[in-house]
Amino acid sequence: MKKMLLALFLSGTLSYGTAQSDADLKLFANKELTKLHKKTKKQDIAQISSPTLKDVAQQLANKSYQLQDRFKSYDSYLDPSILANQQKTNAYSRYENPTGIYFSEGDEAIIWVGKKAQKDIKLIVTNWDDEHFKQSEYPLEEGINKFIITNKGNSYIQYFTSDGRSTPKVDIHILSGKVNGVFNLAKDNNTVYKKLLDNNQGNILDIVGKKVHLAYSKASLKKFNPEHGVELIQLYDSIINIQHELMGLVKYHREPKNHMFGRVIWKGFMHADGIGAAFHDNTMKDLVDPSSLRKNSWGVAHEFGHVNQVRPNMKWVGTTEVTNNIYSVWTQYIYNSESPKLERERLKDYDAPIAGGRISAYMESAFINKQPWLTQAGPDRWDRERPRDWGGDHFVKLVPLWQLQLYFAEAGKGHAWGNKDFYADVFIKAIDNPIIDAEQDSYYQLEFVKNACDVSKLDLTDFFEHSGILTPINLIVDDYTVGRMKITEEEINQIKRYASKYPKPSTPVLHYLTANSVKSYEKQLPVTGITGQGFEKQPNQLIIDNDRWKNAVAFETYTGNKLIKIAFNGLGSDDAKTTIVRVPEGATSVKAVGWDGTRLDVINL
């Protein structure tokens, strides 16, 4: 064994001679170079030619060597590209197995590797604290490896398999570089976290949870969350777990062992790419403080959601910034059910800035103006027709997808049609269903409608017609790349015939459901109120007292028999105690709508 180690050692670039090398190695008691021979003396150590080996030997002699940080067993993971193909997602982390060792450019790396079950194992060194981060990789062989590091950065052991089967861990001893540390939820506590933040060997700390791995700036962590590393990574794990639940991976026991990866960046804002989710350092105030992140988890869920978009079956043209927000809106609701984002956010609808403006814009675009789903106007885009495409507000497009989750997971509690796993079942179909080489993305939009009906065992075509999802269209729509969406009347009729085997939903006004009215749908509460009372009349609008018009899910404004305005329950209110109902010039009546489609006159003008 000594001769093999010596041969490997001499194959590198160290400059001392054979006799001295042999003598150096004989000072160690084992092949892993983790112990000194009992006969090794101080003067022997002083004669070691390699600065790295001399330093290791001195620290072993005086018992200051950080062996547990340098000698570890590293696990294998399924190749992220293979996992991505299995899940139809973007790739998960290529930076599994953070070593906690930080290298400087030009460092001499000396690494002992034990018996390998996998041929290709590499050391990856990545510089995260530069906007054009550099990365280098170094194949590792059994025995002693030595080479020069070409860029500074945190290091990782890349140990990927092609079949995902459990393979033996590989023992690796990294004798060089500096101990930067790794915070691992499985074994570390907040005392360790605080100690790691005070370590100044590297600028970036690797934080590993059960489902997510973060590489964030120590300075920002220390500034905005100096004490609560456990709570931070638990919250990130929770955000990813919510996505895995929605994707069906939890229900169907298909959760990957691989981690998702999030990193700090120094240019731009937030985005997702082939590496993972990326967040600018100036966003860390909101992203590393657990209380702040819990209040607003949208951005984190959104970017990780991009990675978890099931493509193309749940990510077709016009939905790149839409279907990932199924994760965001549900996560935000779980953490802040009393202040749901879409229902409370103050944005301009067709008339003026108002709390719930996004949903208000959706209802007018879809139900009154009859705009096809992917083209619906809203606060982020009123100019639907541009020279290159027709497009809509991406958040407006989210509303009907949100309504489905509310109906089945929330309003459906205690009912036969309730299904907390509605999206889990829809997503797993999308993952398992084939990818069709079709000219139009309409196949996937129509497949989504069919899957929703199959999963719910309901004929949801009325809802999808109201939303504009199941409506004729032949337009170029916007996305990061534009494409044509073409759905014909015949295709719609085919879907209707397919869904007709199922009963209709319990409510004919599912399209009016919001988080403000979910209890009315769940408890099937009748709308009540007295015509001419229970509101304050103002110029061109009514301020409805929702306690006096109980259980109204929406208010409709008419001119004769023509519907001209819609106000969902709680529009314009921060607490859903009132509803602002627009009454334009020429309006003749306002009606309150119940969950069952009942309509009561609020006022006749």
Coordinates of C-alpha atoms in Angstrom, one line a residue:
M1 CA 0.0 0.0 0.0
K2 CA 2.8 2.4 0.8
K3 CA 4.3 1.8 -2.6
M4 CA 1.0 2.5 -4.3
L5 CA 0.5 5.7 -2.4
L6 CA 4.0 6.8 -3.2
A7 CA 3.5 6.1 -6.9
L8 CA 0.3 8.2 -7.0
F9 CA 1.9 10.9 -5.0
L10 CA 4.8 11.2 -7.3
S11 CA 2.5 11.4 -10.4
G12 CA 1.6 15.0 -9.4
T13 CA 3.6 18.2 -9.3
L14 CA 5.3 18.2 -5.9
S15 CA 9.0 18.9 -6.4
Y16 CA 10.7 16.9 -3.6
G17 CA 12.5 13.6 -4.3
T18 CA 11.6 9.9 -4.0
A19 CA 13.6 9.3 -0.8
Q20 CA 12.1 12.2 1.0
S21 CA 8.6 11.4 -0.2
D22 CA 8.9 7.9 1.0
A23 CA 10.1 9.1 4.4
D24 CA 7.3 11.6 4.6
L25 CA 4.6 9.0 4.0
K26 CA 6.2 6.6 6.6
L27 CA 5.5 9.2 9.3
F28 CA 1.8 8.4 8.9
A29 CA 0.3 5.3 10.6
N30 CA -2.5 4.7 8.0
K31 CA -3.3 5.0 4.4
E32 CA -5.9 7.7 5.0
L33 CA -3.1 9.9 6.5
T34 CA -5.3 10.7 9.6
K35 CA -2.8 9.4 12.2
L36 CA 0.9 9.8 12.9
H37 CA 3.0 6.8 13.5
K38 CA 3.8 6.3 17.2
K39 CA 7.6 6.7 16.4
T40 CA 7.2 10.0 14.6
K41 CA 9.1 12.8 16.4
K42 CA 9.0 16.6 16.1
Q43 CA 12.3 16.6 14.2
D44 CA 10.9 14.1 11.7
I45 CA 7.9 16.4 11.1
A46 CA 10.3 19.4 10.6
Q47 CA 11.9 17.5 7.7
I48 CA 8.7 17.0 5.7
S49 CA 9.1 18.8 2.4
S50 CA 5.4 19.3 1.5
P51 CA 4.1 22.4 3.3
T52 CA 0.6 20.8 3.4
L53 CA 1.8 17.5 4.8
K54 CA 4.0 19.2 7.3
D55 CA 1.1 21.4 8.5
V56 CA -1.2 18.3 8.8
A57 CA 1.4 16.4 10.7
Q58 CA 2.1 19.3 13.1
Q59 CA -1.6 19.6 13.9
L60 CA -2.1 15.9 14.3
A61 CA 0.9 15.9 16.8
N62 CA -0.5 18.7 18.9
K63 CA -4.1 17.4 18.5
S64 CA -5.4 20.6 16.8
Y65 CA -6.2 19.0 13.5
Q66 CA -9.8 19.4 12.4
L67 CA -10.2 15.8 11.3
Q68 CA -14.0 15.7 11.5
D69 CA -14.2 18.6 9.1
R70 CA -11.6 17.2 6.7
F71 CA -12.3 13.4 6.7
K72 CA -15.9 12.6 5.8
S73 CA -18.0 10.0 4.0
Y74 CA -19.8 11.3 1.0
D75 CA -23.1 10.0 -0.4
S76 CA -24.1 9.3 -4.0
Y77 CA -27.0 11.1 -5.7
L78 CA -28.9 10.4 -8.9
D79 CA -27.5 12.4 -11.8
P80 CA -29.5 15.7 -11.8
S81 CA -30.0 15.4 -15.6
I82 CA -31.6 12.0 -15.3
L83 CA -33.8 13.2 -12.4
A84 CA -34.9 16.2 -14.4
N85 CA -36.0 13.9 -17.2
Q86 CA -37.9 11.7 -14.8
Q87 CA -39.7 14.6 -13.2
K88 CA -39.9 16.8 -16.4
T89 CA -38.4 19.6 -14.3
N90 CA -35.2 21.6 -14.5
A91 CA -32.1 20.0 -12.9
Y92 CA -31.7 19.9 -9.2
S93 CA -28.4 20.6 -7.5
R94 CA -25.1 19.8 -9.1
Y95 CA -23.4 20.8 -5.8
E96 CA -24.4 18.0 -3.5
N97 CA -21.9 17.0 -0.8
P98 CA -20.4 20.4 0.2
T99 CA -17.1 19.7 1.8
G100 CA -16.9 22.8 4.0
I101 CA -13.3 23.3 2.6
Y102 CA -12.5 26.6 1.0
F103 CA -9.7 26.8 -1.5
S104 CA -7.7 29.9 -2.7
E105 CA -6.5 30.2 -6.2
G106 CA -3.1 28.4 -6.6
D107 CA -3.6 26.2 -3.5
E108 CA -2.0 22.8 -3.6
A109 CA -4.8 20.2 -3.2
I110 CA -3.9 17.0 -1.5
I111 CA -6.9 14.6 -1.2
W112 CA -7.0 11.0 -0.1
V113 CA -9.9 9.0 -1.6
G114 CA -11.1 5.6 -0.3
K115 CA -12.6 2.7 -2.2
K116 CA -15.0 3.9 -4.9
A117 CA -18.2 2.2 -6.0
Q118 CA -18.6 4.7 -8.8
K119 CA -15.9 5.5 -11.4
D120 CA -16.6 9.2 -11.9
I121 CA -16.1 11.2 -8.6
K122 CA -14.9 14.8 -8.8
L123 CA -14.0 17.7 -6.7
I124 CA -15.8 20.8 -7.8
V125 CA -14.5 24.2 -6.7
T126 CA -16.9 27.1 -7.3
N127 CA -16.5 30.8 -6.6
W128 CA -19.9 32.1 -5.6
D129 CA -18.8 35.6 -4.5
D130 CA -18.2 36.9 -8.0
E131 CA -20.8 37.9 -10.5
H132 CA -19.1 35.9 -13.2
F133 CA -18.3 33.0 -10.9
K134 CA -15.5 30.7 -11.9
Q135 CA -15.7 27.0 -11.5
S136 CA -13.2 24.1 -11.9
E137 CA -13.5 20.4 -11.5
Y138 CA -10.9 17.7 -10.8
P139 CA -11.4 13.9 -11.2
L140 CA -10.5 11.9 -8.1
E141 CA -8.9 8.5 -8.1
E142 CA -8.6 6.1 -5.3
G143 CA -5.6 6.8 -3.1
I144 CA -3.8 10.2 -2.9
N145 CA -4.7 12.9 -5.5
K146 CA -2.8 16.1 -5.8
F147 CA -3.2 19.1 -8.1
I148 CA -3.2 22.9 -8.2
I149 CA -6.5 24.7 -7.7
T150 CA -7.1 27.2 -10.5
N151 CA -9.8 29.4 -8.8
K152 CA -10.9 30.2 -5.3
G153 CA -14.2 29.0 -3.9
N154 CA -16.2 26.5 -1.9
S155 CA -15.8 22.8 -2.8
Y156 CA -18.1 19.9 -3.4
I157 CA -17.8 16.2 -4.0
Q158 CA -19.7 15.3 -7.2
Y159 CA -20.8 11.7 -6.8
F160 CA -23.6 11.0 -9.2
T161 CA -25.1 7.6 -10.4
S162 CA -27.1 6.9 -13.4
D163 CA -29.8 4.6 -11.8
G164 CA -30.4 6.2 -8.4
R165 CA -29.6 3.0 -6.6
S166 CA -27.9 3.3 -3.2
T167 CA -24.2 2.9 -3.5
P168 CA -21.6 2.8 -0.7
K169 CA -20.4 6.1 0.6
V170 CA -16.9 7.1 -0.3
D171 CA -14.4 8.2 2.4
I172 CA -12.5 11.3 1.5
H173 CA -9.8 13.1 3.4
I174 CA -9.1 16.7 2.2
L175 CA -5.7 17.6 3.7
S176 CA -5.4 21.1 2.2
G177 CA -7.5 24.2 1.8
K178 CA -9.1 26.0 4.8
V179 CA -12.0 24.8 6.9
N180 CA -15.0 27.1 6.0
G181 CA -17.6 24.7 7.4
V182 CA -21.1 23.4 6.4
F183 CA -24.3 23.9 8.3
N184 CA -26.2 20.7 8.1
L185 CA -29.7 20.5 9.6
A186 CA -29.3 16.8 10.2
K187 CA -26.6 17.3 12.8
D188 CA -26.1 20.9 13.6
N189 CA -27.8 23.4 15.9
N190 CA -27.9 27.2 16.2
T191 CA -24.7 27.3 18.3
V192 CA -22.8 25.7 15.4
Y193 CA -24.6 28.1 13.0
K194 CA -23.4 31.2 14.8
K195 CA -19.8 29.8 15.0
L196 CA -19.8 29.1 11.3
L197 CA -20.9 32.7 10.5
D198 CA -17.9 34.0 12.5
N199 CA -15.5 31.8 10.4
N200 CA -13.8 34.2 7.9
Q201 CA -12.1 31.6 5.7
G202 CA -14.7 32.0 2.9
N203 CA -17.5 34.5 2.1
I204 CA -20.2 32.0 1.4
L205 CA -21.7 29.4 3.7
D206 CA -23.2 26.2 2.5
I207 CA -26.5 25.4 4.4
V208 CA -28.0 22.0 3.9
G209 CA -31.5 20.9 4.8
K210 CA -33.5 17.8 3.9
K211 CA -34.7 19.1 0.6
V212 CA -32.7 22.3 -0.2
H213 CA -29.1 23.4 -0.2
L214 CA -28.3 27.2 0.0
A215 CA -25.0 29.0 -0.7
Y216 CA -25.6 32.4 0.9
S217 CA -23.4 35.3 1.9
K218 CA -22.1 35.0 5.4
A219 CA -22.1 38.8 5.8
S220 CA -25.8 39.0 4.9
L221 CA -26.7 36.0 7.1
K222 CA -24.8 37.5 10.0
K223 CA -26.5 40.9 9.4
F224 CA -30.1 39.7 9.0
N225 CA -30.2 36.3 10.7
P226 CA -27.3 35.9 13.1
E227 CA -28.8 33.2 15.3
H228 CA -31.5 31.2 13.6
G229 CA -30.0 28.9 11.1
V230 CA -32.1 25.9 12.1
E231 CA -35.3 27.9 11.6
L232 CA -34.1 29.3 8.3
I233 CA -33.3 26.0 6.6
Q234 CA -36.4 24.4 8.1
L235 CA -38.5 27.1 6.4
Y236 CA -36.8 26.6 3.1
D237 CA -37.4 22.8 3.4
S238 CA -41.0 23.6 4.1
I239 CA -41.3 25.7 1.0
I240 CA -39.9 22.9 -1.2
N241 CA -42.0 20.3 0.6
I242 CA -45.1 22.3 -0.3
Q243 CA -44.0 22.1 -4.0
H244 CA -43.4 18.4 -3.8
E245 CA -46.8 18.0 -2.3
L246 CA -48.4 19.9 -5.1
M247 CA -46.4 17.9 -7.7
G248 CA -47.6 14.6 -6.2
L249 CA -44.1 13.5 -5.3
V250 CA -45.1 13.2 -1.6
K251 CA -48.4 11.4 -2.1
Y252 CA -47.0 9.0 -4.6
H253 CA -43.7 8.4 -2.7
R254 CA -41.5 9.9 -5.4
E255 CA -39.6 12.5 -3.4
P256 CA -36.1 12.8 -4.7
K257 CA -33.1 12.3 -2.4
N258 CA -31.4 15.1 -4.4
H259 CA -31.5 18.7 -3.1
M260 CA -32.8 21.8 -4.8
F261 CA -30.1 24.5 -4.9
G262 CA -30.3 28.2 -4.1
R263 CA -27.4 30.7 -4.3
V264 CA -26.6 34.3 -3.9
I265 CA -25.8 36.4 -6.9
W266 CA -24.3 39.9 -7.3
K267 CA -26.0 41.1 -10.5
G268 CA -29.7 41.2 -11.5
F269 CA -32.5 40.5 -9.0
M270 CA -33.9 37.0 -8.8
H271 CA -34.1 34.2 -11.4
A272 CA -33.9 30.5 -12.0
D273 CA -31.5 28.8 -14.4
G274 CA -29.8 25.5 -15.1
I275 CA -27.9 25.9 -11.8
G276 CA -31.0 26.5 -9.6
A277 CA -32.6 29.5 -7.9
A278 CA -30.6 32.7 -7.7
F279 CA -31.2 35.7 -5.4
H280 CA -29.3 39.0 -5.4
D281 CA -27.5 39.7 -2.2
N282 CA -29.6 42.9 -1.7
T283 CA -32.7 40.7 -1.3
M284 CA -31.3 38.8 1.7
K285 CA -33.0 41.0 4.2
D286 CA -36.2 39.4 3.3
L287 CA -34.9 36.0 2.3
V288 CA -32.8 34.9 5.3
D289 CA -34.8 36.3 8.2
P290 CA -37.4 33.5 8.9
S291 CA -40.1 35.9 10.1
S292 CA -39.7 38.1 7.0
L293 CA -39.6 35.1 4.7
R294 CA -42.7 33.6 6.3
K295 CA -44.6 36.9 5.7
N296 CA -43.5 37.0 2.0
S297 CA -42.4 33.7 0.6
W298 CA -43.6 34.5 -2.9
G299 CA -40.2 35.2 -4.5
V300 CA -38.5 32.2 -3.1
A301 CA -41.4 29.9 -4.0
H302 CA -41.6 31.5 -7.5
E303 CA -37.9 30.9 -8.4
F304 CA -37.7 27.4 -7.0
G305 CA -41.1 26.9 -8.7
H306 CA -39.5 27.7 -12.0
V307 CA -37.2 24.8 -11.4
N308 CA -40.1 22.5 -10.5
Q309 CA -42.3 23.4 -13.5
V310 CA -43.4 20.2 -15.2
R311 CA -42.6 20.8 -18.8
P312 CA -44.2 20.8 -21.3
N313 CA -47.3 19.2 -19.8
M314 CA -47.7 21.9 -17.1
K315 CA -45.7 24.6 -18.8
W316 CA -46.8 25.5 -22.3
V317 CA -46.5 28.7 -24.3
G318 CA -47.8 31.7 -22.3
T319 CA -47.5 30.0 -18.9
T320 CA -43.8 30.3 -18.1
E321 CA -44.6 32.9 -15.4
V322 CA -47.9 31.3 -14.5
T323 CA -47.8 27.7 -13.5
N324 CA -44.9 28.1 -11.2
N325 CA -47.0 30.6 -9.3
I326 CA -49.4 27.8 -8.3
Y327 CA -46.6 27.0 -5.9
S328 CA -46.2 30.6 -4.8
V329 CA -49.9 31.4 -4.2
W330 CA -50.5 28.3 -2.2
T331 CA -47.3 28.7 -0.1
Q332 CA -48.2 32.3 0.6
Y333 CA -51.7 31.3 1.7
I334 CA -50.5 28.5 4.0
Y335 CA -48.3 30.9 5.8
N336 CA -50.6 33.9 5.7
S337 CA -54.2 32.7 5.2
E338 CA -55.6 35.9 6.8
S339 CA -53.9 38.1 4.1
P340 CA -54.0 36.3 0.8
K341 CA -51.9 38.0 -1.8
L342 CA -54.2 38.1 -4.8
E343 CA -57.2 39.2 -2.7
R344 CA -55.4 41.9 -0.8
E345 CA -52.7 43.3 -3.1
R346 CA -53.5 46.9 -4.1
L347 CA -53.2 47.3 -7.9
K348 CA -55.1 49.0 -10.7
D349 CA -58.1 47.2 -12.2
Y350 CA -60.1 48.6 -15.1
D351 CA -61.1 51.6 -13.0
A352 CA -58.6 52.5 -10.3
P353 CA -56.0 51.1 -7.9
I354 CA -57.8 48.9 -5.4
A355 CA -57.1 46.0 -3.0
G356 CA -57.7 42.9 -5.0
G357 CA -57.1 44.7 -8.3
R358 CA -55.6 41.7 -10.0
I359 CA -58.6 39.4 -9.4
S360 CA -61.0 42.3 -10.3
A361 CA -59.1 42.8 -13.6
Y362 CA -59.3 39.0 -14.3
M363 CA -63.1 38.9 -13.8
E364 CA -63.7 41.8 -16.1
S365 CA -61.2 40.6 -18.7
A366 CA -62.6 37.0 -18.7
F367 CA -66.3 37.3 -17.8
I368 CA -67.3 40.6 -19.3
N369 CA -64.8 41.2 -22.1
K370 CA -64.5 37.5 -22.9
Q371 CA -60.8 37.6 -23.6
P372 CA -59.1 34.3 -24.1
W373 CA -57.1 33.2 -21.1
L374 CA -53.6 33.7 -22.3
T375 CA -54.4 37.2 -23.5
Q376 CA -56.3 38.6 -20.6
A377 CA -55.4 42.2 -19.6
G378 CA -54.4 43.3 -16.2
P379 CA -52.2 45.6 -14.1
D380 CA -48.9 44.2 -15.6
R381 CA -50.1 44.4 -19.2
W382 CA -53.1 46.4 -20.5
D383 CA -51.8 46.6 -24.1
R384 CA -52.8 43.2 -25.2
E385 CA -52.0 43.6 -28.9
R386 CA -48.5 44.4 -29.8
P387 CA -46.6 44.0 -33.1
R388 CA -45.1 40.7 -32.1
D389 CA -47.9 39.1 -30.0
W390 CA -51.0 39.1 -28.0
G391 CA -50.3 38.7 -24.3
G392 CA -51.8 39.0 -20.9
D393 CA -51.0 39.8 -17.3
H394 CA -49.3 36.7 -15.9
F395 CA -50.8 37.1 -12.5
V396 CA -54.3 37.5 -14.0
K397 CA -53.8 34.2 -15.7
L398 CA -53.0 32.6 -12.3
V399 CA -56.4 33.4 -10.9
P400 CA -58.4 30.4 -12.3
L401 CA -55.6 28.0 -11.3
W402 CA -55.8 29.5 -7.8
Q403 CA -59.6 29.1 -7.7
L404 CA -59.3 25.4 -8.5
Q405 CA -57.0 24.9 -5.5
L406 CA -59.3 26.8 -3.3
Y407 CA -62.3 24.9 -4.4
F408 CA -60.9 21.4 -4.0
A409 CA -58.4 21.8 -1.1
E410 CA -60.3 24.4 1.0
A411 CA -64.0 24.7 0.1
G412 CA -64.1 20.9 -0.5
K413 CA -63.3 20.0 3.1
G414 CA -65.9 17.6 4.4
H415 CA -67.5 17.1 0.9
A416 CA -67.3 14.1 -1.4
W417 CA -65.8 16.3 -4.1
G418 CA -63.1 17.7 -1.8
N419 CA -59.6 16.7 -2.7
K420 CA -56.6 18.2 -0.9
D421 CA -54.4 16.4 -3.4
F422 CA -56.2 17.8 -6.5
Y423 CA -53.0 19.4 -7.9
A424 CA -50.9 16.4 -6.8
D425 CA -53.1 14.2 -8.9
V426 CA -53.0 16.6 -11.9
F427 CA -49.3 17.1 -11.7
I428 CA -48.5 13.4 -11.4
K429 CA -50.5 12.8 -14.6
A430 CA -48.6 15.6 -16.2
I431 CA -45.3 13.9 -15.2
D432 CA -46.3 10.5 -16.3
N433 CA -48.2 11.4 -19.5
P434 CA -46.2 11.4 -22.7
I435 CA -44.7 14.4 -24.4
I436 CA -46.4 14.9 -27.8
D437 CA -44.5 16.3 -30.7
A438 CA -47.2 18.7 -31.8
E439 CA -47.0 22.0 -33.6
Q440 CA -49.3 23.7 -31.2
D441 CA -49.1 23.9 -27.4
S442 CA -52.9 23.7 -27.3
Y443 CA -52.5 19.9 -26.7
Y444 CA -51.1 20.6 -23.2
Q445 CA -53.7 23.2 -22.3
L446 CA -56.5 20.9 -23.3
E447 CA -54.8 18.0 -21.6
F448 CA -54.8 20.0 -18.4
V449 CA -58.6 20.5 -18.7
K450 CA -59.1 16.8 -19.2
N451 CA -56.8 15.9 -16.3
A452 CA -58.6 18.3 -14.0
C453 CA -62.0 16.7 -14.9
D454 CA -60.6 13.2 -14.5
V455 CA -59.0 14.0 -11.2
S456 CA -62.0 15.7 -9.7
K457 CA -64.5 13.4 -11.4
L458 CA -66.5 16.5 -12.3
D459 CA -67.4 18.2 -15.5
L460 CA -65.5 21.5 -15.1
T461 CA -66.0 22.7 -18.7
D462 CA -68.3 25.5 -17.6
F463 CA -65.6 26.9 -15.3
F464 CA -63.0 26.6 -18.0
E465 CA -65.2 28.3 -20.5
H466 CA -65.8 31.2 -18.0
S467 CA -62.1 31.5 -17.4
G468 CA -61.3 31.7 -21.1
I469 CA -59.1 28.5 -20.9
L470 CA -61.6 26.6 -23.0
T471 CA -62.4 29.1 -25.6
P472 CA -61.5 29.4 -29.3
I473 CA -58.2 31.2 -30.0
N474 CA -55.8 31.5 -32.8
L475 CA -53.2 34.1 -31.7
I476 CA -49.5 34.5 -31.2
V477 CA -49.1 34.8 -27.4
D478 CA -46.2 36.1 -25.4
D479 CA -43.7 34.2 -23.3
Y480 CA -39.9 34.3 -23.2
T481 CA -40.3 32.9 -26.7
V482 CA -43.6 33.7 -28.4
G483 CA -45.7 31.0 -29.9
R484 CA -49.1 30.4 -31.4
M485 CA -52.0 29.1 -29.4
K486 CA -54.7 27.6 -31.5
I487 CA -57.8 26.0 -30.1
T488 CA -60.8 25.3 -32.3
E489 CA -64.5 25.0 -31.6
E490 CA -64.3 21.3 -32.6
E491 CA -61.5 20.6 -30.1
I492 CA -63.6 22.3 -27.4
N493 CA -66.6 20.3 -28.3
Q494 CA -64.5 17.1 -28.0
I495 CA -63.5 18.1 -24.5
K496 CA -67.1 18.8 -23.5
R497 CA -68.2 15.4 -24.8
Y498 CA -65.3 13.8 -22.9
A499 CA -66.2 15.6 -19.6
S500 CA -70.0 15.0 -19.9
K501 CA -69.6 11.6 -18.3
Y502 CA -69.0 13.4 -15.0
P503 CA -71.5 15.5 -12.9
K504 CA -71.3 19.3 -12.7
P505 CA -69.7 20.9 -9.6
S506 CA -71.8 21.8 -6.6
T507 CA -71.8 25.4 -7.6
P508 CA -72.6 27.1 -10.9
V509 CA -70.4 30.1 -9.8
L510 CA -67.1 28.4 -9.1
H511 CA -65.6 31.2 -11.2
Y512 CA -66.4 33.7 -8.4
L513 CA -64.6 31.9 -5.7
T514 CA -61.8 33.6 -3.8
A515 CA -60.1 33.2 -0.5
N516 CA -62.5 35.7 0.9
S517 CA -65.6 33.6 0.1
V518 CA -64.2 30.1 0.6
K519 CA -66.3 29.5 3.7
S520 CA -69.5 30.3 1.9
Y521 CA -68.7 27.6 -0.6
E522 CA -67.5 25.1 2.0
K523 CA -70.5 25.6 4.4
Q524 CA -72.9 26.3 1.5
L525 CA -74.2 29.3 3.3
P526 CA -77.2 31.2 1.7
V527 CA -76.8 34.8 0.6
T528 CA -78.9 37.2 2.7
G529 CA -79.6 40.9 2.6
I530 CA -82.4 43.5 2.3
T531 CA -82.8 45.4 -1.0
G532 CA -81.9 49.1 -0.7
Q533 CA -80.1 48.6 2.6
G534 CA -76.6 47.6 3.9
F535 CA -74.5 49.9 1.8
E536 CA -73.1 53.4 1.5
K537 CA -73.8 55.0 -1.8
Q538 CA -71.0 57.1 -3.2
P539 CA -70.4 58.6 -6.7
N540 CA -70.2 55.7 -9.2
Q541 CA -69.8 53.1 -6.5
L542 CA -71.4 51.4 -3.5
I543 CA -69.6 50.4 -0.3
I544 CA -71.3 47.2 0.7
D545 CA -71.3 46.1 4.4
N546 CA -70.6 42.4 4.1
D547 CA -72.2 41.7 7.5
R548 CA -75.5 43.0 6.1
W549 CA -75.1 41.1 2.9
K550 CA -73.9 37.9 4.3
N551 CA -72.3 35.1 2.2
A552 CA -72.4 37.0 -1.0
V553 CA -69.6 35.6 -3.1
A554 CA -69.8 38.5 -5.6
F555 CA -71.8 41.5 -6.6
E556 CA -72.8 42.1 -10.2
T557 CA -73.6 45.4 -11.8
Y558 CA -76.0 45.5 -14.7
T559 CA -77.3 47.9 -17.3
G560 CA -80.6 46.3 -18.2
N561 CA -79.8 42.6 -18.6
K562 CA -76.2 43.3 -19.6
L563 CA -73.5 42.5 -17.0
I564 CA -71.0 45.4 -16.9
K565 CA -69.1 45.1 -13.7
I566 CA -68.2 42.4 -11.1
A567 CA -66.9 42.8 -7.6
F568 CA -65.8 39.7 -5.7
N569 CA -66.5 39.6 -2.0
G570 CA -64.1 41.9 -0.2
L571 CA -62.9 43.8 -3.3
G572 CA -61.2 47.0 -2.0
S573 CA -61.0 45.9 1.6
D574 CA -57.9 44.9 3.6
D575 CA -60.0 42.7 5.8
A576 CA -62.9 41.7 3.6
K577 CA -65.4 43.4 5.8
T578 CA -66.7 45.6 3.0
T579 CA -66.9 45.3 -0.8
I580 CA -66.5 48.2 -3.3
V581 CA -69.0 47.8 -6.1
R582 CA -68.5 50.0 -9.2
V583 CA -71.7 51.6 -10.5
P584 CA -70.9 53.4 -13.7
E585 CA -73.1 56.0 -15.4
G586 CA -76.1 54.2 -16.9
A587 CA -76.1 51.2 -14.5
T588 CA -79.6 50.0 -13.6
S589 CA -79.1 47.4 -10.8
V590 CA -76.7 45.6 -8.5
K591 CA -77.2 42.0 -7.5
A592 CA -75.6 39.9 -4.8
V593 CA -74.6 36.4 -5.8
G594 CA -74.6 33.3 -3.5
W595 CA -72.5 30.2 -3.8
D596 CA -75.4 28.3 -5.4
G597 CA -76.0 31.0 -8.1
T598 CA -78.9 32.7 -6.2
R599 CA -79.1 36.4 -7.0
L600 CA -80.7 39.0 -4.7
D601 CA -81.3 42.7 -5.7
V602 CA -79.1 45.0 -3.7
I603 CA -80.3 48.2 -5.4
N604 CA -82.3 49.1 -8.4
L605 CA -81.2 52.5 -9.8

